[in-house]
Every structure is written in structure tokens, then in C-alpha cells.
PDB file of C-alpha atoms in Angstrom:
ATOM      1  CA  GLY A 959     -32.778 -50.250   2.610  1.00 84.00           C
ATOM      2  CA  ASP A 960     -33.265 -51.347  -0.958  1.00 89.00           C
ATOM      3  CA  SER A 961     -31.046 -49.930  -3.659  1.00 92.00           C
ATOM      4  CA  VAL A 962     -30.330 -50.338  -7.364  1.00 95.00           C
ATOM      5  CA  THR A 963     -27.018 -49.485  -9.008  1.00 96.00           C
ATOM      6  CA  GLN A 964     -26.697 -49.070 -12.758  1.00 95.00           C
ATOM      7  CA  MET A 965     -23.681 -48.396 -14.890  1.00 89.00           C
ATOM      8  CA  GLU A 966     -23.289 -44.731 -15.724  1.00 85.00           C
ATOM      9  CA  GLY A 967     -23.831 -43.568 -19.243  1.00 87.00           C
ATOM     10  CA  PRO A 968     -24.030 -42.534 -21.828  1.00 95.00           C
ATOM     11  CA  VAL A 969     -23.371 -45.797 -23.593  1.00 96.00           C
ATOM     12  CA  THR A 970     -22.570 -45.106 -27.235  1.00 97.00           C
ATOM     13  CA  LEU A 971     -22.708 -47.918 -29.786  1.00 97.00           C
ATOM     14  CA  SER A 972     -22.846 -48.427 -33.507  1.00 97.00           C
ATOM     15  CA  GLU A 973     -25.873 -50.082 -35.054  1.00 97.00           C
ATOM     16  CA  GLU A 974     -25.802 -53.901 -34.798  1.00 97.00           C
ATOM     17  CA  ALA A 975     -23.392 -53.862 -31.858  1.00 98.00           C
ATOM     18  CA  PHE A 976     -23.955 -55.986 -28.742  1.00 98.00           C
ATOM     19  CA  LEU A 977     -25.402 -54.195 -25.737  1.00 97.00           C
ATOM     20  CA  THR A 978     -24.943 -54.837 -22.039  1.00 97.00           C
ATOM     21  CA  ILE A 979     -26.183 -52.480 -19.340  1.00 97.00           C
ATOM     22  CA  ASN A 980     -25.216 -53.628 -15.871  1.00 97.00           C
ATOM     23  CA  CYS A 981     -27.603 -53.542 -12.942  1.00 97.00           C
ATOM     24  CA  THR A 982     -27.002 -54.790  -9.405  1.00 97.00           C
ATOM     25  CA  TYR A 983     -29.315 -54.532  -6.447  1.00 96.00           C
ATOM     26  CA  THR A 984     -29.488 -54.711  -2.681  1.00 94.00           C
ATOM     27  CA  ALA A 985     -32.702 -56.005  -1.142  1.00 91.00           C
ATOM     28  CA  THR A 986     -33.882 -58.465   1.445  1.00 83.00           C
ATOM     29  CA  GLY A 987     -35.882 -61.485   0.439  1.00 83.00           C
ATOM     30  CA  TYR A 988     -36.850 -62.094  -3.158  1.00 88.00           C
ATOM     31  CA  PRO A 989     -37.643 -58.869  -4.997  1.00 92.00           C
ATOM     32  CA  SER A 990     -39.219 -58.596  -8.421  1.00 93.00           C
ATOM     33  CA  LEU A 991     -36.891 -56.986 -10.954  1.00 95.00           C
ATOM     34  CA  PHE A 992     -37.778 -54.723 -13.863  1.00 96.00           C
ATOM     35  CA  TRP A 993     -36.263 -52.872 -16.771  1.00 98.00           C
ATOM     36  CA  TYR A 994     -38.083 -49.754 -17.939  1.00 97.00           C
ATOM     37  CA  VAL A 995     -37.281 -47.770 -21.092  1.00 97.00           C
ATOM     38  CA  GLN A 996     -37.826 -44.052 -21.652  1.00 96.00           C
ATOM     39  CA  TYR A 997     -37.805 -42.840 -25.248  1.00 96.00           C
ATOM     40  CA  PRO A 998     -37.116 -39.143 -25.868  1.00 92.00           C
ATOM     41  CA  GLY A 999     -39.989 -36.946 -24.734  1.00 90.00           C
ATOM     42  CA  GLU A1000     -41.986 -39.804 -23.255  1.00 92.00           C
ATOM     43  CA  GLY A1001     -42.696 -41.427 -19.921  1.00 93.00           C
ATOM     44  CA  LEU A1002     -41.191 -44.700 -18.800  1.00 95.00           C
ATOM     45  CA  GLN A1003     -42.660 -47.965 -20.022  1.00 96.00           C
ATOM     46  CA  LEU A1004     -42.011 -51.498 -18.919  1.00 96.00           C
ATOM     47  CA  LEU A1005     -39.517 -53.342 -21.116  1.00 97.00           C
ATOM     48  CA  LEU A1006     -39.271 -56.646 -19.246  1.00 97.00           C
ATOM     49  CA  LYS A1007     -39.450 -58.152 -15.797  1.00 96.00           C
ATOM     50  CA  ALA A1008     -38.521 -61.234 -13.763  1.00 96.00           C
ATOM     51  CA  THR A1009     -40.074 -62.309 -10.502  1.00 92.00           C
ATOM     52  CA  LYS A1010     -37.857 -65.115  -9.209  1.00 91.00           C
ATOM     53  CA  ALA A1011     -34.301 -66.336  -9.319  1.00 93.00           C
ATOM     54  CA  ASP A1012     -33.053 -67.656 -12.693  1.00 95.00           C
ATOM     55  CA  ASP A1013     -36.095 -66.238 -14.512  1.00 96.00           C
ATOM     56  CA  LYS A1014     -35.287 -64.601 -17.836  1.00 97.00           C
ATOM     57  CA  GLY A1015     -37.354 -61.644 -18.938  1.00 97.00           C
ATOM     58  CA  SER A1016     -37.393 -60.822 -22.636  1.00 97.00           C
ATOM     59  CA  ASN A1017     -39.037 -58.349 -24.989  1.00 97.00           C
ATOM     60  CA  LYS A1018     -38.189 -56.656 -28.321  1.00 96.00           C
ATOM     61  CA  GLY A1019     -34.890 -58.576 -28.527  1.00 97.00           C
ATOM     62  CA  PHE A1020     -33.803 -57.484 -25.048  1.00 98.00           C
ATOM     63  CA  GLU A1021     -33.121 -60.029 -22.315  1.00 98.00           C
ATOM     64  CA  ALA A1022     -32.219 -59.981 -18.638  1.00 98.00           C
ATOM     65  CA  THR A1023     -31.704 -62.876 -16.218  1.00 98.00           C
ATOM     66  CA  TYR A1024     -32.449 -62.661 -12.495  1.00 97.00           C
ATOM     67  CA  ARG A1025     -29.212 -63.773 -10.802  1.00 96.00           C
ATOM     68  CA  LYS A1026     -29.752 -64.194  -7.073  1.00 94.00           C
ATOM     69  CA  GLU A1027     -26.175 -65.311  -6.384  1.00 94.00           C
ATOM     70  CA  THR A1028     -24.681 -62.135  -7.869  1.00 96.00           C
ATOM     71  CA  THR A1029     -27.708 -59.878  -7.122  1.00 96.00           C
ATOM     72  CA  SER A1030     -27.713 -58.754 -10.722  1.00 97.00           C
ATOM     73  CA  PHE A1031     -30.182 -58.197 -13.569  1.00 98.00           C
ATOM     74  CA  HIS A1032     -28.065 -57.106 -16.531  1.00 98.00           C
ATOM     75  CA  LEU A1033     -29.835 -55.997 -19.707  1.00 98.00           C
ATOM     76  CA  GLU A1034     -28.553 -57.413 -23.016  1.00 98.00           C
ATOM     77  CA  LYS A1035     -29.380 -57.171 -26.694  1.00 98.00           C
ATOM     78  CA  GLY A1036     -27.525 -58.916 -29.460  1.00 97.00           C
ATOM     79  CA  SER A1037     -27.867 -56.268 -32.160  1.00 96.00           C
ATOM     80  CA  VAL A1038     -28.982 -52.743 -31.321  1.00 98.00           C
ATOM     81  CA  GLN A1039     -30.783 -50.403 -33.676  1.00 97.00           C
ATOM     82  CA  VAL A1040     -30.892 -46.618 -33.847  1.00 97.00           C
ATOM     83  CA  SER A1041     -34.465 -46.834 -32.575  1.00 97.00           C
ATOM     84  CA  ASP A1042     -33.180 -48.364 -29.308  1.00 97.00           C
ATOM     85  CA  SER A1043     -31.661 -45.011 -28.342  1.00 97.00           C
ATOM     86  CA  ALA A1044     -33.319 -44.216 -25.029  1.00 97.00           C
ATOM     87  CA  VAL A1045     -32.754 -44.128 -21.284  1.00 96.00           C
ATOM     88  CA  TYR A1046     -32.990 -47.497 -19.516  1.00 97.00           C
ATOM     89  CA  PHE A1047     -33.943 -47.826 -15.851  1.00 96.00           C
ATOM     90  CA  CYS A1048     -33.457 -50.879 -13.679  1.00 97.00           C
ATOM     91  CA  ALA A1049     -35.916 -51.192 -10.788  1.00 95.00           C
ATOM     92  CA  LEU A1050     -36.971 -53.545  -8.039  1.00 93.00           C
ATOM     93  CA  LEU A1051     -40.052 -54.186  -5.955  1.00 91.00           C
ATOM     94  CA  SER A1052     -39.373 -55.804  -2.619  1.00 86.00           C
ATOM     95  CA  SER A1053     -41.171 -58.883  -1.458  1.00 81.00           C
ATOM     96  CA  GLY A1054     -43.504 -58.544   1.511  1.00 72.00           C
ATOM     97  CA  GLY A1055     -46.238 -56.424   0.042  1.00 67.00           C
ATOM     98  CA  SER A1056     -44.301 -53.422  -1.216  1.00 75.00           C
ATOM     99  CA  TYR A1057     -45.770 -51.423  -4.087  1.00 84.00           C
ATOM    100  CA  ILE A1058     -43.206 -48.606  -4.235  1.00 89.00           C
ATOM    101  CA  PRO A1059     -40.398 -49.457  -6.657  1.00 91.00           C
ATOM    102  CA  THR A1060     -36.771 -48.531  -6.141  1.00 91.00           C
ATOM    103  CA  PHE A1061     -35.255 -47.185  -9.367  1.00 93.00           C
ATOM    104  CA  GLY A1062     -31.687 -46.947 -10.535  1.00 94.00           C
ATOM    105  CA  ARG A1063     -30.502 -43.617 -11.911  1.00 93.00           C
ATOM    106  CA  GLY A1064     -30.936 -44.637 -15.525  1.00 95.00           C
ATOM    107  CA  THR A1065     -28.445 -45.318 -18.316  1.00 96.00           C
ATOM    108  CA  SER A1066     -28.607 -43.372 -21.548  1.00 96.00           C
ATOM    109  CA  LEU A1067     -28.013 -45.407 -24.712  1.00 97.00           C
ATOM    110  CA  ILE A1068     -27.068 -43.694 -27.962  1.00 97.00           C
ATOM    111  CA  VAL A1069     -26.930 -45.822 -31.104  1.00 98.00           C
ATOM    112  CA  HIS A1070     -25.281 -44.381 -34.213  1.00 96.00           C
ATOM    113  CA  PRO A1071     -26.082 -45.556 -37.771  1.00 95.00           C
TER     114      PRO A1071
ATOM    115  CA  ASP B1385     -58.928 -42.934 -24.274  1.00 59.00           C
ATOM    116  CA  ALA B1386     -57.785 -45.496 -21.754  1.00 68.00           C
ATOM    117  CA  GLY B1387     -54.553 -44.852 -19.952  1.00 93.00           C
ATOM    118  CA  ILE B1388     -52.887 -42.279 -17.787  1.00 96.00           C
ATOM    119  CA  THR B1389     -52.813 -38.666 -18.892  1.00 96.00           C
ATOM    120  CA  GLN B1390     -51.014 -35.657 -17.531  1.00 97.00           C
ATOM    121  CA  SER B1391     -51.731 -31.996 -18.143  1.00 96.00           C
ATOM    122  CA  PRO B1392     -50.408 -29.591 -19.059  1.00 97.00           C
ATOM    123  CA  ARG B1393     -47.605 -31.011 -21.170  1.00 96.00           C
ATOM    124  CA  TYR B1394     -45.523 -27.847 -20.738  1.00 97.00           C
ATOM    125  CA  LYS B1395     -45.830 -25.091 -18.158  1.00 98.00           C
ATOM    126  CA  ILE B1396     -43.882 -21.911 -17.555  1.00 98.00           C
ATOM    127  CA  THR B1397     -44.513 -20.009 -14.354  1.00 97.00           C
ATOM    128  CA  GLU B1398     -42.869 -17.470 -12.078  1.00 97.00           C
ATOM    129  CA  THR B1399     -41.420 -17.921  -8.621  1.00 98.00           C
ATOM    130  CA  GLY B1400     -44.020 -17.615  -5.886  1.00 97.00           C
ATOM    131  CA  ARG B1401     -46.971 -18.664  -8.021  1.00 97.00           C
ATOM    132  CA  GLN B1402     -49.143 -21.668  -7.271  1.00 98.00           C
ATOM    133  CA  VAL B1403     -49.156 -24.353  -9.933  1.00 98.00           C
ATOM    134  CA  THR B1404     -51.219 -27.530 -10.183  1.00 98.00           C
ATOM    135  CA  LEU B1405     -50.241 -30.464 -12.333  1.00 98.00           C
ATOM    136  CA  MET B1406     -53.033 -32.844 -13.215  1.00 98.00           C
ATOM    137  CA  CYS B1407     -52.982 -36.625 -13.481  1.00 98.00           C
ATOM    138  CA  HIS B1408     -55.885 -38.832 -14.527  1.00 97.00           C
ATOM    139  CA  GLN B1409     -56.013 -42.601 -15.014  1.00 97.00           C
ATOM    140  CA  THR B1410     -58.832 -44.656 -16.468  1.00 95.00           C
ATOM    141  CA  TRP B1411     -57.993 -48.094 -15.078  1.00 92.00           C
ATOM    142  CA  SER B1412     -59.149 -47.540 -11.461  1.00 90.00           C
ATOM    143  CA  HIS B1413     -55.679 -48.482 -10.242  1.00 94.00           C
ATOM    144  CA  SER B1414     -55.390 -48.183  -6.478  1.00 93.00           C
ATOM    145  CA  TYR B1415     -51.834 -46.898  -6.404  1.00 95.00           C
ATOM    146  CA  MET B1416     -50.617 -43.620  -7.834  1.00 96.00           C
ATOM    147  CA  PHE B1417     -47.268 -41.845  -7.696  1.00 97.00           C
ATOM    148  CA  TRP B1418     -45.627 -38.528  -8.497  1.00 98.00           C
ATOM    149  CA  TYR B1419     -41.964 -38.422  -9.530  1.00 97.00           C
ATOM    150  CA  ARG B1420     -39.653 -35.684 -10.648  1.00 96.00           C
ATOM    151  CA  GLN B1421     -36.825 -36.357 -13.080  1.00 95.00           C
ATOM    152  CA  ASP B1422     -33.665 -34.282 -13.025  1.00 93.00           C
ATOM    153  CA  LEU B1423     -30.281 -34.800 -14.655  1.00 86.00           C
ATOM    154  CA  GLY B1424     -27.934 -36.525 -12.258  1.00 81.00           C
ATOM    155  CA  HIS B1425     -30.722 -37.581  -9.912  1.00 85.00           C
ATOM    156  CA  GLY B1426     -32.773 -40.000 -11.937  1.00 88.00           C
ATOM    157  CA  LEU B1427     -36.346 -40.376 -10.702  1.00 92.00           C
ATOM    158  CA  ARG B1428     -37.241 -39.127  -7.245  1.00 94.00           C
ATOM    159  CA  LEU B1429     -40.521 -39.930  -5.561  1.00 95.00           C
ATOM    160  CA  ILE B1430     -42.446 -36.895  -4.344  1.00 97.00           C
ATOM    161  CA  TYR B1431     -45.729 -38.364  -3.056  1.00 97.00           C
ATOM    162  CA  TYR B1432     -47.680 -41.555  -3.428  1.00 96.00           C
ATOM    163  CA  SER B1433     -51.153 -42.817  -2.710  1.00 96.00           C
ATOM    164  CA  ALA B1434     -52.503 -46.285  -1.954  1.00 93.00           C
ATOM    165  CA  ALA B1435     -56.182 -45.363  -2.386  1.00 94.00           C
ATOM    166  CA  ALA B1436     -58.559 -42.427  -2.421  1.00 94.00           C
ATOM    167  CA  ASP B1437     -57.967 -40.183   0.596  1.00 93.00           C
ATOM    168  CA  ILE B1438     -54.702 -41.971   1.497  1.00 95.00           C
ATOM    169  CA  THR B1439     -51.471 -40.185   0.616  1.00 96.00           C
ATOM    170  CA  ASP B1440     -47.900 -40.385   1.890  1.00 95.00           C
ATOM    171  CA  LYS B1441     -44.668 -38.476   1.472  1.00 96.00           C
ATOM    172  CA  GLY B1442     -41.902 -39.806  -0.681  1.00 94.00           C
ATOM    173  CA  GLU B1443     -38.267 -38.845  -0.882  1.00 92.00           C
ATOM    174  CA  VAL B1444     -38.668 -35.138  -1.789  1.00 96.00           C
ATOM    175  CA  PRO B1445     -42.083 -33.838  -0.620  1.00 97.00           C
ATOM    176  CA  ASP B1446     -41.142 -30.344   0.563  1.00 97.00           C
ATOM    177  CA  GLY B1447     -42.953 -27.581  -1.316  1.00 97.00           C
ATOM    178  CA  TYR B1448     -45.547 -29.941  -2.784  1.00 98.00           C
ATOM    179  CA  VAL B1449     -49.103 -30.859  -1.837  1.00 98.00           C
ATOM    180  CA  VAL B1450     -51.267 -33.677  -3.193  1.00 98.00           C
ATOM    181  CA  SER B1451     -54.858 -34.776  -2.846  1.00 96.00           C
ATOM    182  CA  ARG B1452     -56.805 -37.830  -3.931  1.00 97.00           C
ATOM    183  CA  SER B1453     -60.511 -37.318  -3.507  1.00 96.00           C
ATOM    184  CA  LYS B1454     -61.265 -39.683  -6.411  1.00 95.00           C
ATOM    185  CA  THR B1455     -59.435 -42.867  -7.334  1.00 95.00           C
ATOM    186  CA  GLU B1456     -58.752 -41.715 -10.876  1.00 96.00           C
ATOM    187  CA  ASN B1457     -57.261 -38.290 -10.127  1.00 97.00           C
ATOM    188  CA  PHE B1458     -54.075 -37.376  -8.317  1.00 98.00           C
ATOM    189  CA  PRO B1459     -53.200 -33.675  -8.721  1.00 98.00           C
ATOM    190  CA  LEU B1460     -49.862 -32.265  -7.567  1.00 98.00           C
ATOM    191  CA  THR B1461     -49.727 -28.652  -6.370  1.00 98.00           C
ATOM    192  CA  LEU B1462     -46.688 -26.470  -5.952  1.00 98.00           C
ATOM    193  CA  GLU B1463     -47.924 -23.995  -3.379  1.00 95.00           C
ATOM    194  CA  SER B1464     -45.272 -21.337  -4.054  1.00 97.00           C
ATOM    195  CA  ALA B1465     -43.066 -22.334  -6.952  1.00 98.00           C
ATOM    196  CA  THR B1466     -39.283 -22.004  -6.693  1.00 98.00           C
ATOM    197  CA  ARG B1467     -36.605 -22.257  -9.377  1.00 97.00           C
ATOM    198  CA  SER B1468     -35.380 -25.514  -7.847  1.00 97.00           C
ATOM    199  CA  GLN B1469     -38.731 -27.035  -8.776  1.00 98.00           C
ATOM    200  CA  THR B1470     -37.950 -26.665 -12.484  1.00 97.00           C
ATOM    201  CA  SER B1471     -38.094 -30.275 -13.611  1.00 97.00           C
ATOM    202  CA  VAL B1472     -39.990 -32.893 -15.568  1.00 96.00           C
ATOM    203  CA  TYR B1473     -42.809 -34.391 -13.506  1.00 98.00           C
ATOM    204  CA  PHE B1474     -44.206 -37.858 -14.082  1.00 97.00           C
ATOM    205  CA  CYS B1475     -47.347 -39.385 -12.720  1.00 97.00           C
ATOM    206  CA  ALA B1476     -47.666 -43.167 -12.548  1.00 96.00           C
ATOM    207  CA  SER B1477     -50.176 -45.774 -11.437  1.00 96.00           C
ATOM    208  CA  SER B1478     -50.166 -49.480 -10.654  1.00 94.00           C
ATOM    209  CA  GLU B1479     -52.618 -52.238  -9.861  1.00 88.00           C
ATOM    210  CA  GLY B1480     -50.959 -53.226  -6.632  1.00 78.00           C
ATOM    211  CA  HIS B1481     -48.236 -55.152  -4.914  1.00 72.00           C
ATOM    212  CA  ARG B1482     -45.303 -56.246  -7.058  1.00 74.00           C
ATOM    213  CA  GLU B1483     -46.986 -54.907 -10.204  1.00 84.00           C
ATOM    214  CA  LYS B1484     -45.450 -52.736 -12.889  1.00 89.00           C
ATOM    215  CA  LEU B1485     -46.018 -49.005 -13.076  1.00 93.00           C
ATOM    216  CA  PHE B1486     -47.734 -47.215 -15.933  1.00 95.00           C
ATOM    217  CA  PHE B1487     -46.364 -43.730 -16.554  1.00 96.00           C
ATOM    218  CA  GLY B1488     -47.883 -40.625 -18.055  1.00 96.00           C
ATOM    219  CA  SER B1489     -46.036 -38.618 -20.709  1.00 95.00           C
ATOM    220  CA  GLY B1490     -44.823 -36.048 -18.223  1.00 96.00           C
ATOM    221  CA  THR B1491     -45.142 -32.323 -17.558  1.00 97.00           C
ATOM    222  CA  GLN B1492     -42.126 -30.152 -18.257  1.00 97.00           C
ATOM    223  CA  LEU B1493     -42.247 -27.312 -15.722  1.00 98.00           C
ATOM    224  CA  SER B1494     -40.057 -24.226 -15.874  1.00 98.00           C
ATOM    225  CA  VAL B1495     -40.047 -21.793 -12.953  1.00 98.00           C
ATOM    226  CA  LEU B1496     -38.560 -18.424 -13.905  1.00 96.00           C
TER     227      LEU B1496
END
């Protein structure tokens, strides 16, 4: 079946540091890939998505590129802020009519001033 | 207000009691989901629904019951609450295939 593997956290960085959160997946066909963010005390919200190979999703300074050859969708940001402290979830939706996403376990990011 | 709302925001109950968590969305999305979030487990799907009167079990359905008599509402009932059901519960909805999910703000449930 489908699966998503994320790096374990917490990831602790200083403000303005470079961020990478790794995400790899297992799925048949051509899934859609997503990053969701959960700020403290809130529900998840979509951060960015990509629907086909080599697509780059981007939002709020975050980027992720759909790499079919390495089955990866790593999240990156060039300069993190304290306000980026949150839990980040990688997810996929399989091709073929699926509407139930498969989520990774989430990676907590803590950014210090 | 448009969106997806959950109530209550916080709930404390005792073992053996019945508890119902409410979820309401204003978009008329066909698909709705219930997840629980626990440390070390991430998000786990409890039940989901593709339309009114159509529901299916997810990964961890035992001890829970859902109904969907109207498209906009998807209540989750714990028939006899247990301590292991202490968790944060999230409701979500989506427009359909390969579409993103919209999440509510969650219900933090404590079973004493």
C-alpha cells in the first residue's frame, strides 16, 4: 500500500537558518503530493502541493519539488523565522480516483530567535 | 462564517460515558473525515464519508460511531468512552478526488 516517510523531529534551528525536511513516499502510479502545516493549537492547513513529476510547489517562502526518480518531496526554506515553528506533514493522494490521503507522521520544527 | 467548525473545542468526560463530537462544513463538500492525533502516531483515520448516508471505517474505528444524514454534518460518537480515547480529534472535508483537505481546529478530549 501507499506510505509516506518523514524525517523524525524535532528539528531545531536558529532564525534565518536553512531548512530541509525530508519526505519520501511509496505509491503506484503518479500520486499528488502535499505539505500541510499545523501551527500550535490549530488544525492542519495546506502549505503547498505538486501534482506531477518535476513540478515545484511553493508558498510563503517554502518550496518542494516532486522527484519521481527518487520518490521524494523534500520541503525547503532558505531562511526560517520564529513564526515558522510548527508541525509539518507530508502527504500523498494516489492516482486512480482516491480521495483518502496518506499522511506521514509529522515533523516538528522549532525556530529559536 | 464559511468553513469547517468543530465543537466543543475542549471536552472532559469520564470512562463509560457517551460523547459526541460535532463537525459542520459550509462548502457542501462531498467528502468528510475524522482523524485522531496522538504523540508518536501522527494522524490516524477513524472514519470517512463520501456523501450523505455513505460512511466507511478507517484505520482505527473501534469504539466510534459516525453518521451523515446531511452533507454538511458529520458527528463522531464515542459510545462508551475509554481512557485510550483521550486525544485530539480533527474533522476534515474535501471537494473530491486528488483535492486538498480542509481541517477544523480540533477537539481536545480527555477521558478520566
